[in-house]
mmCIF file of C-alpha atoms (C1' of nucleotides) in Angstrom:
data_model
loop_
_atom_site.group_PDB
_atom_site.id
_atom_site.type_symbol
_atom_site.label_atom_id
_atom_site.label_comp_id
_atom_site.label_asym_id
_atom_site.label_seq_id
_atom_site.Cartn_x
_atom_site.Cartn_y
_atom_site.Cartn_z
ATOM 1 C CA MET I 1 1.007 -0.551 -24.598
ATOM 2 C CA ILE I 2 0.389 1.474 -21.536
ATOM 3 C CA ARG I 3 -3.586 1.663 -22.201
ATOM 4 C CA GLU I 4 -3.600 -2.180 -22.583
ATOM 5 C CA THR I 5 -1.756 -2.757 -19.537
ATOM 6 C CA TYR I 6 -4.318 -0.524 -17.383
ATOM 7 C CA SER I 7 -7.226 -2.238 -18.824
ATOM 8 C CA LEU I 8 -5.931 -5.589 -17.470
ATOM 9 C CA ILE I 9 -5.099 -4.027 -14.247
ATOM 10 C CA MET I 10 -8.595 -2.658 -13.418
ATOM 11 C CA GLU I 11 -10.096 -6.210 -14.086
ATOM 12 C CA ASN I 12 -7.814 -7.887 -11.702
ATOM 13 C CA VAL I 13 -7.691 -5.350 -8.874
ATOM 14 C CA SER I 14 -10.350 -6.814 -6.676
ATOM 15 C CA ASP I 15 -9.058 -10.330 -7.277
ATOM 16 C CA LEU I 16 -5.622 -9.051 -6.098
ATOM 17 C CA ASP I 17 -7.101 -7.989 -2.931
ATOM 18 C CA GLN I 18 -8.455 -11.480 -2.384
ATOM 19 C CA ILE I 19 -5.030 -13.132 -3.296
ATOM 20 C CA VAL I 20 -3.076 -10.847 -1.026
ATOM 21 C CA ALA I 21 -5.575 -11.623 1.932
ATOM 22 C CA GLN I 22 -5.223 -15.208 1.143
ATOM 23 C CA ARG I 23 -1.490 -15.199 1.148
ATOM 24 C CA VAL I 24 -0.939 -13.131 4.251
ATOM 25 C CA ARG I 25 -3.279 -15.521 6.213
ATOM 26 C CA GLU I 26 -1.435 -18.676 4.690
ATOM 27 C CA LEU I 27 1.908 -17.147 5.360
ATOM 28 C CA ARG I 28 1.070 -16.063 8.899
ATOM 29 C CA ALA I 29 -0.220 -19.399 9.767
ATOM 30 C CA ALA I 30 2.674 -21.283 8.146
ATOM 31 C CA LYS I 31 4.996 -19.077 10.436
ATOM 32 C CA GLY I 32 2.830 -19.937 13.425
ATOM 33 C CA PHE I 33 2.370 -16.084 14.140
ATOM 34 C CA THR I 34 -0.756 -14.617 16.061
ATOM 35 C CA LEU I 35 -1.958 -11.320 14.820
ATOM 36 C CA ASP I 36 -0.155 -9.752 17.608
ATOM 37 C CA GLN I 37 3.045 -11.273 16.865
ATOM 38 C CA LEU I 38 2.887 -10.268 13.303
ATOM 39 C CA ALA I 39 1.657 -6.823 14.276
ATOM 40 C CA SER I 40 4.786 -6.298 16.732
ATOM 41 C CA LEU I 41 7.078 -7.749 13.976
ATOM 42 C CA SER I 42 5.785 -5.686 11.075
ATOM 43 C CA GLY I 43 4.812 -2.632 12.796
ATOM 44 C CA VAL I 44 1.293 -2.983 11.349
ATOM 45 C CA SER I 45 -1.661 -2.777 13.728
ATOM 46 C CA ARG I 46 -3.287 -6.203 14.304
ATOM 47 C CA ALA I 47 -6.605 -4.618 13.507
ATOM 48 C CA MET I 48 -5.379 -3.557 10.106
ATOM 49 C CA ILE I 49 -3.854 -6.910 9.488
ATOM 50 C CA SER I 50 -7.090 -8.499 10.177
ATOM 51 C CA ARG I 51 -8.639 -6.289 7.684
ATOM 52 C CA ILE I 52 -6.224 -7.127 5.053
ATOM 53 C CA GLU I 53 -6.640 -10.870 5.729
ATOM 54 C CA ARG I 54 -10.444 -10.363 5.237
ATOM 55 C CA ALA I 55 -9.898 -8.292 2.172
ATOM 56 C CA GLU I 56 -11.702 -5.560 3.738
ATOM 57 C CA ALA I 57 -8.768 -3.152 3.318
ATOM 58 C CA SER I 58 -6.662 -2.454 0.268
ATOM 59 C CA ALA I 59 -3.330 -2.027 1.760
ATOM 60 C CA THR I 60 -0.675 0.278 0.353
ATOM 61 C CA ALA I 61 2.538 -0.982 -1.050
ATOM 62 C CA VAL I 62 4.446 0.306 2.018
ATOM 63 C CA LEU I 63 2.194 -1.648 4.288
ATOM 64 C CA LEU I 64 2.571 -4.821 2.242
ATOM 65 C CA VAL I 65 6.343 -4.664 2.265
ATOM 66 C CA LYS I 66 6.317 -4.302 6.054
ATOM 67 C CA LEU I 67 4.088 -7.395 6.177
ATOM 68 C CA GLY I 68 6.236 -9.309 3.548
ATOM 69 C CA GLY I 69 9.392 -8.464 5.495
ATOM 70 C CA ALA I 70 8.059 -9.685 8.801
ATOM 71 C CA LEU I 71 6.708 -13.125 6.849
ATOM 72 C CA GLY I 72 10.149 -13.377 5.073
ATOM 73 C CA VAL I 73 8.704 -12.967 1.615
ATOM 74 C CA THR I 74 8.938 -10.070 -1.088
ATOM 75 C CA LEU I 75 5.941 -7.956 -1.972
ATOM 76 C CA ALA I 76 5.754 -9.926 -5.366
ATOM 77 C CA ALA I 77 5.366 -13.154 -3.463
ATOM 78 C CA LEU I 78 2.227 -11.738 -1.896
ATOM 79 C CA PHE I 79 0.634 -11.491 -5.005
ATOM 80 C CA GLU I 80 1.290 -15.036 -6.097
ATOM 81 C CA GLN I 81 -1.237 -17.695 -5.504
ATOM 82 C CA ASP I 82 -0.083 -20.726 -3.316
ATOM 83 C CA GLU I 83 3.258 -22.243 -4.169
ATOM 84 C CA PRO I 84 4.389 -21.304 -7.717
ATOM 85 C CA LYS I 85 3.349 -23.778 -10.401
ATOM 86 C CA ARG I 86 6.076 -24.833 -12.836
ATOM 87 C CA GLU I 87 4.864 -22.546 -15.652
ATOM 88 C CA VAL I 88 6.971 -21.973 -18.554
ATOM 89 C CA VAL I 89 5.012 -19.345 -20.161
ATOM 90 C CA ARG I 90 2.844 -16.701 -18.339
ATOM 91 C CA ARG I 91 0.484 -14.736 -20.414
ATOM 92 C CA ALA I 92 0.084 -11.070 -19.647
ATOM 93 C CA ALA I 93 -3.692 -11.801 -19.144
ATOM 94 C CA ASP I 94 -2.803 -14.110 -16.529
ATOM 95 C CA SER I 95 -0.292 -11.827 -14.575
ATOM 96 C CA PRO I 96 -1.377 -10.686 -11.180
ATOM 97 C CA VAL I 97 -1.604 -6.797 -11.296
ATOM 98 C CA ARG I 98 -2.062 -4.498 -8.448
ATOM 99 C CA VAL I 99 -2.765 -0.760 -8.173
ATOM 100 C CA ASP I 100 -1.369 0.822 -4.982
ATOM 101 C CA PRO I 101 -4.446 2.727 -3.597
ATOM 102 C CA GLU I 102 -2.040 5.393 -2.045
ATOM 103 C CA THR I 103 0.184 6.315 -5.009
ATOM 104 C CA GLY I 104 -1.675 4.912 -7.931
ATOM 105 C CA TYR I 105 1.334 2.913 -9.162
ATOM 106 C CA THR I 106 0.864 -0.352 -10.631
ATOM 107 C CA ARG I 107 2.867 -3.467 -10.422
ATOM 108 C CA ARG I 108 2.559 -6.833 -12.536
ATOM 109 C CA ASN I 109 4.352 -9.887 -11.707
ATOM 110 C CA VAL I 110 5.609 -10.722 -15.182
ATOM 111 C CA ALA I 111 7.378 -13.992 -14.703
ATOM 112 C CA PRO I 112 6.407 -17.186 -12.882
ATOM 113 C CA ARG I 113 8.810 -17.511 -9.978
ATOM 114 C CA GLY I 114 11.733 -19.876 -10.743
ATOM 115 C CA ALA I 115 13.436 -22.366 -8.399
ATOM 116 C CA SER I 116 15.742 -19.372 -7.209
ATOM 117 C CA GLY I 117 12.756 -17.503 -5.999
ATOM 118 C CA THR I 118 13.597 -14.578 -8.449
ATOM 119 C CA ASP I 119 10.597 -12.056 -8.947
ATOM 120 C CA VAL I 120 10.392 -10.076 -12.267
ATOM 121 C CA VAL I 121 7.938 -7.471 -11.959
ATOM 122 C CA GLU I 122 6.807 -4.575 -14.164
ATOM 123 C CA VAL I 123 6.062 -1.375 -12.547
ATOM 124 C CA MET I 124 3.906 1.765 -13.906
ATOM 125 C CA LEU I 125 4.803 4.824 -11.785
ATOM 126 C CA PRO I 126 2.459 7.741 -12.461
ATOM 127 C CA PRO I 127 3.753 11.233 -12.739
ATOM 128 C CA GLY I 128 4.659 12.750 -9.371
ATOM 129 C CA ALA I 129 4.153 9.723 -7.494
ATOM 130 C CA ARG I 130 6.799 8.487 -4.731
ATOM 131 C CA VAL I 131 6.977 5.262 -2.981
ATOM 132 C CA ALA I 132 9.393 5.126 0.099
ATOM 133 C CA TYR I 133 10.352 2.103 1.884
ATOM 134 C CA ASP I 134 11.795 3.301 5.223
ATOM 135 C CA ASN I 135 12.697 1.376 8.180
ATOM 136 C CA LEU I 136 11.423 -2.008 6.942
ATOM 137 C CA VAL I 137 12.228 -5.473 7.567
ATOM 138 C CA ILE I 138 13.512 -6.214 4.188
ATOM 139 C CA VAL I 139 14.315 -9.607 2.573
ATOM 140 C CA PRO I 140 17.945 -10.057 1.950
ATOM 141 C CA ALA I 141 18.178 -9.639 -1.894
ATOM 142 C CA GLU I 142 19.681 -8.017 -4.872
ATOM 143 C CA GLN I 143 17.469 -5.832 -6.898
ATOM 144 C CA PHE I 144 17.953 -4.838 -10.459
ATOM 145 C CA VAL I 145 15.797 -1.749 -11.648
ATOM 146 C CA TRP I 146 15.482 -1.543 -15.485
ATOM 147 C CA VAL I 147 13.803 1.525 -16.981
ATOM 148 C CA PHE I 148 11.744 1.203 -20.245
ATOM 149 C CA GLU I 149 9.865 4.592 -20.430
ATOM 150 C CA GLY I 150 9.908 7.792 -18.771
ATOM 151 C CA VAL I 151 12.540 8.955 -16.014
ATOM 152 C CA LEU I 152 12.607 7.141 -12.574
ATOM 153 C CA THR I 153 14.391 8.626 -9.758
ATOM 154 C CA LEU I 154 15.899 6.112 -7.238
ATOM 155 C CA GLU I 155 17.089 7.431 -3.984
ATOM 156 C CA THR I 156 19.099 5.215 -1.541
ATOM 157 C CA ASP I 157 21.400 6.613 1.412
ATOM 158 C CA GLY I 158 20.501 10.044 0.435
ATOM 159 C CA LEU I 159 21.739 9.805 -3.008
ATOM 160 C CA ALA I 160 19.373 10.413 -5.881
ATOM 161 C CA THR I 161 19.962 8.668 -9.229
ATOM 162 C CA ASP I 162 17.863 9.477 -12.456
ATOM 163 C CA LEU I 163 17.299 6.521 -14.625
ATOM 164 C CA GLY I 164 16.152 7.054 -18.343
ATOM 165 C CA PRO I 165 14.935 4.676 -20.891
ATOM 166 C CA GLY I 166 17.353 1.641 -21.174
ATOM 167 C CA ASP I 167 19.240 2.661 -17.893
ATOM 168 C CA CYS I 168 19.608 -0.106 -15.160
ATOM 169 C CA ARG I 169 20.550 0.124 -11.688
ATOM 170 C CA VAL I 170 21.599 -2.814 -9.436
ATOM 171 C CA MET I 171 21.336 -2.430 -5.416
ATOM 172 C CA ARG I 172 21.157 -4.376 -2.092
ATOM 173 C CA LEU I 173 17.691 -4.343 -0.456
ATOM 174 C CA ASP I 174 19.241 -3.682 2.909
ATOM 175 C CA HIS I 175 18.935 0.201 2.870
ATOM 176 C CA PRO I 176 15.785 2.494 3.062
ATOM 177 C CA LEU I 177 14.860 3.096 -0.766
ATOM 178 C CA VAL I 178 12.671 5.565 -2.607
ATOM 179 C CA PHE I 179 11.167 5.265 -6.037
ATOM 180 C CA GLU I 180 9.998 8.497 -7.555
ATOM 181 C CA ASN I 181 8.625 9.885 -10.666
ATOM 182 C CA ARG I 182 9.403 13.583 -10.965
ATOM 183 C CA GLY I 183 8.593 13.774 -14.639
ATOM 184 C CA LYS I 184 5.296 14.525 -16.559
ATOM 185 C CA ALA I 185 4.964 11.100 -18.189
ATOM 186 C CA PRO I 186 4.386 7.877 -16.560
ATOM 187 C CA ALA I 187 7.773 5.858 -15.803
ATOM 188 C CA ARG I 188 7.644 2.264 -16.796
ATOM 189 C CA TYR I 189 10.436 -0.038 -15.575
ATOM 190 C CA ALA I 190 11.056 -3.632 -14.593
ATOM 191 C CA VAL I 191 12.236 -4.768 -11.198
ATOM 192 C CA VAL I 192 14.140 -8.132 -10.917
ATOM 193 C CA LEU I 193 14.661 -9.326 -7.363
ATOM 194 C CA VAL I 194 17.178 -12.046 -6.678
ATOM 195 C CA PRO I 195 16.939 -13.207 -3.118
ATOM 196 C CA ASP I 196 20.053 -14.380 -1.383
ATOM 197 C CA GLY I 197 20.791 -18.018 -1.223
ATOM 198 C CA GLY I 198 18.267 -18.896 -3.817
ATOM 199 C CA ARG I 199 14.683 -19.948 -3.013
ATOM 200 C CA ARG I 200 13.109 -18.957 0.279
ATOM 201 C "C1'" DC H 1 -6.056 32.078 -12.560
ATOM 202 C "C1'" DT H 2 -4.046 31.481 -8.313
ATOM 203 C "C1'" DA H 3 -3.859 31.096 -3.338
ATOM 204 C "C1'" DC H 4 -5.966 30.446 0.791
ATOM 205 C "C1'" DC H 5 -9.184 28.503 4.194
ATOM 206 C "C1'" DT H 6 -12.603 25.225 5.822
ATOM 207 C "C1'" DA H 7 -15.234 21.071 5.851
ATOM 208 C "C1'" DA H 8 -15.908 16.335 4.561
ATOM 209 C "C1'" DT H 9 -13.885 12.220 3.620
ATOM 210 C "C1'" DC H 10 -10.636 8.637 3.720
ATOM 211 C "C1'" DT H 11 -7.052 5.747 5.728
ATOM 212 C "C1'" DT H 12 -4.718 3.749 9.379
ATOM 213 C "C1'" DG H 13 -4.242 3.221 14.185
ATOM 214 C "C1'" DT H 14 -5.477 1.985 19.257
ATOM 215 C "C1'" DG H 15 -8.113 0.190 22.837
ATOM 216 C "C1'" DA H 16 -12.070 -2.446 24.468
ATOM 217 C "C1'" DA H 17 -15.816 -5.619 24.348
ATOM 218 C "C1'" DG H 18 -17.616 -9.880 22.829
ATOM 219 C "C1'" DC H 19 -17.250 -14.269 20.470
ATOM 220 C "C1'" DT H 20 -15.261 -19.007 19.394
ATOM 221 C "C1'" DA G 1 -5.771 -17.514 23.544
ATOM 222 C "C1'" DG G 2 -6.811 -15.884 19.491
ATOM 223 C "C1'" DC G 3 -9.750 -13.226 16.503
ATOM 224 C "C1'" DT G 4 -13.398 -9.833 14.951
ATOM 225 C "C1'" DT G 5 -15.960 -5.980 15.484
ATOM 226 C "C1'" DC G 6 -16.933 -1.362 16.997
ATOM 227 C "C1'" DA G 7 -16.076 3.380 18.593
ATOM 228 C "C1'" DC G 8 -13.003 6.714 18.454
ATOM 229 C "C1'" DA G 9 -8.687 9.658 17.227
ATOM 230 C "C1'" DA G 10 -5.113 11.459 14.257
ATOM 231 C "C1'" DG G 11 -3.267 12.778 10.006
ATOM 232 C "C1'" DA G 12 -3.613 13.204 4.916
ATOM 233 C "C1'" DT G 13 -6.240 14.326 1.021
ATOM 234 C "C1'" DT G 14 -9.964 16.234 -1.739
ATOM 235 C "C1'" DA G 15 -13.729 19.267 -2.828
ATOM 236 C "C1'" DG G 16 -15.962 23.744 -2.462
ATOM 237 C "C1'" DG G 17 -16.026 28.479 -1.598
ATOM 238 C "C1'" DT G 18 -14.004 33.023 -1.333
ATOM 239 C "C1'" DA G 19 -10.746 36.901 -2.175
ATOM 240 C "C1'" DG G 20 -7.241 39.035 -4.752
#
DNA sequence: CTACCTAATCTTGTGAAGCT
DNA sequence: AGCTTCACAAGATTAGGTAG
């Protein structure tokens, strides 16, 4: 299962950079933001945004969350091409998958996004990996984290919680949040993100 | 084998110049 | 005005060498 997932990932990584580049450019244009405006809103330098939009840089997840927050979308939405089609079934081979260059963690957009704007993402966090979302402009949403394999440590408001296989935690996305795998095996889990007020 | 140091490399950032 | 490209800097990471 894990091996199959990773083989799919490596085929999609370069395409994902292209998709992210296109999505950031489209969303920025839709908002009418200049590079300078988006840079000041997101805290990411305009040169870096320009590189991401031209797919010259493979941005880290933290960087993309900052951009997504400033653009009013979730991280998963940056991996989706154009407006979501009304898919009923999404095959694993068709799922956008991205490897974070900083931590090596992978995320796969499992489900086609529904009318509510809900995102369903499968994440593989390598042993020792840590992803911190601090001081970000977060999209108002409720997030469910459901662990399948390994042990995931979730830290918010200075409180760390270990989640094992089958455990699920719900939280608001309006506080700094840390995902960490302190174990020796990869942690695989699902994130279901439900934005406030339905579709954005 | 482990710890430490150093150099090289990579990522991200800023500022400036030039192009459209 | 807005964007791209370049030079350069700072910080983090990685690789290689050395000593205990």
